Coordinates of C-alpha atoms in Angstrom, one line a residue:
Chain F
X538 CA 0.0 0.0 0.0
X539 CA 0.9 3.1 -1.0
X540 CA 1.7 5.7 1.9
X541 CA -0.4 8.8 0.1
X542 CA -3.1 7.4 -2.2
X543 CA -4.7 9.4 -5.2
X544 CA -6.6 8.9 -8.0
X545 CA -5.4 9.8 -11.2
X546 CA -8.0 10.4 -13.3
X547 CA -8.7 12.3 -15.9
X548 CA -11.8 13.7 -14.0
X549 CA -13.8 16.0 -16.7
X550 CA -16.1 18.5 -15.9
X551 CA -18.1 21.5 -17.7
X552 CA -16.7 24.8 -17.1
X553 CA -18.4 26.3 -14.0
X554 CA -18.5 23.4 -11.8
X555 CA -17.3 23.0 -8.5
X556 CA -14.6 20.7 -8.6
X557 CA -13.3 17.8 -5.4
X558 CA -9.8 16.4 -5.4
X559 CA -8.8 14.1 -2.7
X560 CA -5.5 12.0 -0.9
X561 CA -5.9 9.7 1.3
X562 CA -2.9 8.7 3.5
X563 CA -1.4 5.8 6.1
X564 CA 1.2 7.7 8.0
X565 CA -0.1 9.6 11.1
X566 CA 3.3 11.7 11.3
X567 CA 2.5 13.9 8.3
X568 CA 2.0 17.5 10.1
X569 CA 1.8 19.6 6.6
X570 CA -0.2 19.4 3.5
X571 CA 0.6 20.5 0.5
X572 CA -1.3 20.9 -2.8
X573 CA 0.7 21.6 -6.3
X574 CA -0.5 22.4 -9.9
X575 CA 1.3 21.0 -12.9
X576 CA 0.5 22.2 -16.0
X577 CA 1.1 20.1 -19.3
X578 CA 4.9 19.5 -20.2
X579 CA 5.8 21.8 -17.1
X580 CA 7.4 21.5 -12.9
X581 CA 5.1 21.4 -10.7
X582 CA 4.1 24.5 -8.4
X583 CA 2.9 24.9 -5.4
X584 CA -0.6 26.2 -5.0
X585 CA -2.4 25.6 -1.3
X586 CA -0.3 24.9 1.7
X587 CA -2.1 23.2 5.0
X588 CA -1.1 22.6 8.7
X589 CA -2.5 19.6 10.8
X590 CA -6.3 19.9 10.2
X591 CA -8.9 22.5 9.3
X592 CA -9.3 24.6 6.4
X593 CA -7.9 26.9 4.2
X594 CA -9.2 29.3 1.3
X595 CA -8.0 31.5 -0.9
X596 CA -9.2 32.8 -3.8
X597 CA -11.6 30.1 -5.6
X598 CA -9.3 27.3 -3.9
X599 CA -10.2 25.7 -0.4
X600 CA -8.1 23.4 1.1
X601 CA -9.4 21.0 4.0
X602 CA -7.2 18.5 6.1
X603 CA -9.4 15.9 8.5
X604 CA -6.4 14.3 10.3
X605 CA -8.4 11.9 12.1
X606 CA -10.0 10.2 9.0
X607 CA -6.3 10.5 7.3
X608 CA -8.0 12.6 4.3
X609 CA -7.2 16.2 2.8
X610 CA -9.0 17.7 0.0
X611 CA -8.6 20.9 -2.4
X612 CA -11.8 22.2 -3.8
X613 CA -12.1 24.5 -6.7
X614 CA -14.9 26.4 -7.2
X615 CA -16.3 28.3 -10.6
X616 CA -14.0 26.1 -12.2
X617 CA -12.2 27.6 -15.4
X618 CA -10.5 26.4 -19.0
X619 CA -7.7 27.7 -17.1
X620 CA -7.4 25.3 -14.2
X621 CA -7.2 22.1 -17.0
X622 CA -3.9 20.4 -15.4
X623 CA -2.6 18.3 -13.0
X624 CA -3.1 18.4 -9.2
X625 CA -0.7 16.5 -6.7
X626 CA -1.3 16.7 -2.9
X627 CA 1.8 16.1 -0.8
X628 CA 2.7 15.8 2.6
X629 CA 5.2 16.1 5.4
X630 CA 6.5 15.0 8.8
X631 CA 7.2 17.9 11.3
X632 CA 10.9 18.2 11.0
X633 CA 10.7 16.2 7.5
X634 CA 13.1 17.3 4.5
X635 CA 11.1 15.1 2.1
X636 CA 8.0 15.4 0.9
X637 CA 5.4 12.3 -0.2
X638 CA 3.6 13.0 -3.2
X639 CA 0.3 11.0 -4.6
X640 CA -0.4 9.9 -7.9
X641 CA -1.7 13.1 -9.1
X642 CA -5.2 13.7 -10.3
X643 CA -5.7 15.3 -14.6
X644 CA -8.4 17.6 -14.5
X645 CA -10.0 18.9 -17.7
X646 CA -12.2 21.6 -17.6
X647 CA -14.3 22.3 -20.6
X648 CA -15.6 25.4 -22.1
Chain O
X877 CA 16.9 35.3 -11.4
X878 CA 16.7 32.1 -13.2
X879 CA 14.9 29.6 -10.1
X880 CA 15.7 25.9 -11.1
X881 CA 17.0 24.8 -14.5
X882 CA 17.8 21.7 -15.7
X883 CA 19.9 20.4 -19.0
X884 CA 19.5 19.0 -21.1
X885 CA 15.6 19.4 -21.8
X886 CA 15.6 16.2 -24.2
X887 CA 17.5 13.0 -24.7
X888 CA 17.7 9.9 -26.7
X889 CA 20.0 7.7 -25.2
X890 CA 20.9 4.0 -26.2
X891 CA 20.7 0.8 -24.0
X892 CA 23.6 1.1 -21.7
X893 CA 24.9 4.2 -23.0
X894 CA 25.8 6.7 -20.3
X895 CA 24.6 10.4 -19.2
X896 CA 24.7 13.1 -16.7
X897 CA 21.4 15.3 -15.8
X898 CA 22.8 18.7 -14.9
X899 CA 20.4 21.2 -12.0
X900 CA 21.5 24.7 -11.1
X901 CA 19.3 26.3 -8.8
X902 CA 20.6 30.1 -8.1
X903 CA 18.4 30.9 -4.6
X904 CA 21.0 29.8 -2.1
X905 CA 18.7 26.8 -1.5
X906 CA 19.9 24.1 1.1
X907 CA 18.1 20.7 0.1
X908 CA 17.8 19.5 -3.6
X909 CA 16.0 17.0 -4.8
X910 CA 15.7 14.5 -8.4
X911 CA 12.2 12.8 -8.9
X912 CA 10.8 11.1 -11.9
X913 CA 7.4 11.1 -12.9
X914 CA 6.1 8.0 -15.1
X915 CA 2.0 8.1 -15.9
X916 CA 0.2 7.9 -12.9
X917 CA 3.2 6.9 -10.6
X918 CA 2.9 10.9 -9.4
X919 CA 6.2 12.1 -8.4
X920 CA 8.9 9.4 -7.1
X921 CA 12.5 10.3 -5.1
X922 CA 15.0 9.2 -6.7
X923 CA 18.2 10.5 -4.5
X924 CA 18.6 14.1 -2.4
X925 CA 20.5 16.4 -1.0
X926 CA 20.5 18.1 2.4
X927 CA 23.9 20.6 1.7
X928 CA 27.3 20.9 0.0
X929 CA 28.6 17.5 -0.4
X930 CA 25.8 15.4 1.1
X931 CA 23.8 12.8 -0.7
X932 CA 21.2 10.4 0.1
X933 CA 18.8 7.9 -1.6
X934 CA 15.4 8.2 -1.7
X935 CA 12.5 5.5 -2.9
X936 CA 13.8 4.4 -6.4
X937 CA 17.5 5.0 -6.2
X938 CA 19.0 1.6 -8.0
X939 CA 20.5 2.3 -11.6
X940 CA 21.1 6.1 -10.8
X941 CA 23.6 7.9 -8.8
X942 CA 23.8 11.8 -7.8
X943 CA 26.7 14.3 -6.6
X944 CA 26.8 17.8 -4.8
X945 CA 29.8 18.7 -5.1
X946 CA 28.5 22.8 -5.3
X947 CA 25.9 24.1 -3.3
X948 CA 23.9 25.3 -6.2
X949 CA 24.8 22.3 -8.6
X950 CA 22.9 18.9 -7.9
X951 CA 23.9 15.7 -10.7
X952 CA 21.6 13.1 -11.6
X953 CA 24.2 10.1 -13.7
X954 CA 23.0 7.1 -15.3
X955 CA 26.0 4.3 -15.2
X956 CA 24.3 2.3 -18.1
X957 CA 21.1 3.3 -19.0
X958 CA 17.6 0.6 -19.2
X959 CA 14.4 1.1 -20.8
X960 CA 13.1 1.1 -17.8
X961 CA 14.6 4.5 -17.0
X962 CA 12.9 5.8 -20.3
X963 CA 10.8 8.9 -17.9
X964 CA 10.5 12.8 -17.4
X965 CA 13.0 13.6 -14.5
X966 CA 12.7 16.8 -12.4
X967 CA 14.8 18.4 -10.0
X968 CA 13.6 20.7 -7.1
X969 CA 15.1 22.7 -4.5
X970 CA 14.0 24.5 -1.1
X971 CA 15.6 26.4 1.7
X972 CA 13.4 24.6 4.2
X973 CA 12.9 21.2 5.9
X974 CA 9.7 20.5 7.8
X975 CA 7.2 23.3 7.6
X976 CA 8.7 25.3 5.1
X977 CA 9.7 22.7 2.5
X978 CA 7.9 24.4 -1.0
X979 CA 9.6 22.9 -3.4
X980 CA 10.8 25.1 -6.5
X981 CA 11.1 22.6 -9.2
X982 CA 13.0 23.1 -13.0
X983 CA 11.0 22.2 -16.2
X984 CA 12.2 18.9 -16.3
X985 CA 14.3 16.5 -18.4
X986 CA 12.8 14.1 -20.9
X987 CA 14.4 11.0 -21.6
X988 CA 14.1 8.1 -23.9
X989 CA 16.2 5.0 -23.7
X990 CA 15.8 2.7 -26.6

């Protein structure tokens, strides 16, 4: 089993529509959450960063950690053309220097 | 101020030819990182680096070796390359551990080995 599980995808949706990613994860040490956007033949950035649980907005993009069910999720709302790319949640231990990705999830969103 | 860059962008190497992935990072950044990223495999650690002259291996490390000899230099070598390491490799870099640790990563490297 792998320690930070995703599901890849492609998840297509009609532009407008609120969008749900998800990670599930095994290892009860991971402190920071992480979610990064990857566009098509490009590195990955970094677009919503989490600590322990709760939640976290900004802009159209709200990031929620539930540490006790081992599950963190990025919602996107009003979804755009724009936001067509790859999303990978990743996570750390307190005094960690690497982080775990998932899978990564390919969103399409159509116009 | 250039972040991450990698070279070569492409390569085309033969089975058990050799090669050498070059990172320069130019932020003064302590921990670098290789990954490679195979369809819906996500992002796997291939070997880091903590500082100057420190390496360490990370989840798939077999068939590649790395070398820090500069602070803002990180080396990713293949010995004899295998299909198998036919992927897109990327190199990151942050100034952080723990808390901190947003990863700046390069554009990536794409490599074929036939």
């Amino acid at each position: 089993q792998k320690e930070v599980e995703q599901d890849p995808g492609p998840l297509s949706v009609p532009e407008g529509a609120i969008v749900s990613l998800n990670c599930t994860y095994s290892n009860s040490a991971f402190q920071y959450f992480m979610w990064y956007r990857q566009y098509s033949r490009k590195g990955p950035e970094l677009l919503m960063y989490t600590y322990s649980s709760g939640n976290k907005e900004d802009g159209r993009f709200t990031a929620q950690v539930d540490k006790s069910s081992k599950y963190i999720s990025l919602f996107i709302r009003d979804s755009q053309p724009s936001d067509s790319a790859t999303y990978l949640c990743a996570m750390i231990e307190e005094y960690g220097n690497k982080l775990v990705f998932g899978a990564g999830t390919i969103l399409r969103v159509k116009s | 101020n250039a972040g991450v860059t990698q070279t070569p962008k492409f390569r085309v190497l033969k089975t058990g030819q050799s090669m050498t992935l070059l990172c320069a990072q130019d932020m003064n950044h302590e921990y670098m990182y290789w990954y490679r990223q195979d369809p819906g495999m996500g992002l796997r650690l291939i070997h880091y680096s903590v500082g100057e002259g420190t390496t360490a291996k990370g989840e798939v490390p077999d068939g590649y070796n790395v070398s820090r000899l500069k602070k803002q230099n990180f080396l990713l070598g293949l010995e004899s390359a295998a299909p198998s390491q036919t992927s897109v490799y990327f190199c990151a870099s942050t100034g952080w551990r723990g808390a901190y640790n947003e990863q700046f990563f390069g554009p990536g490297t794409r490599l074929t080995v036939l």
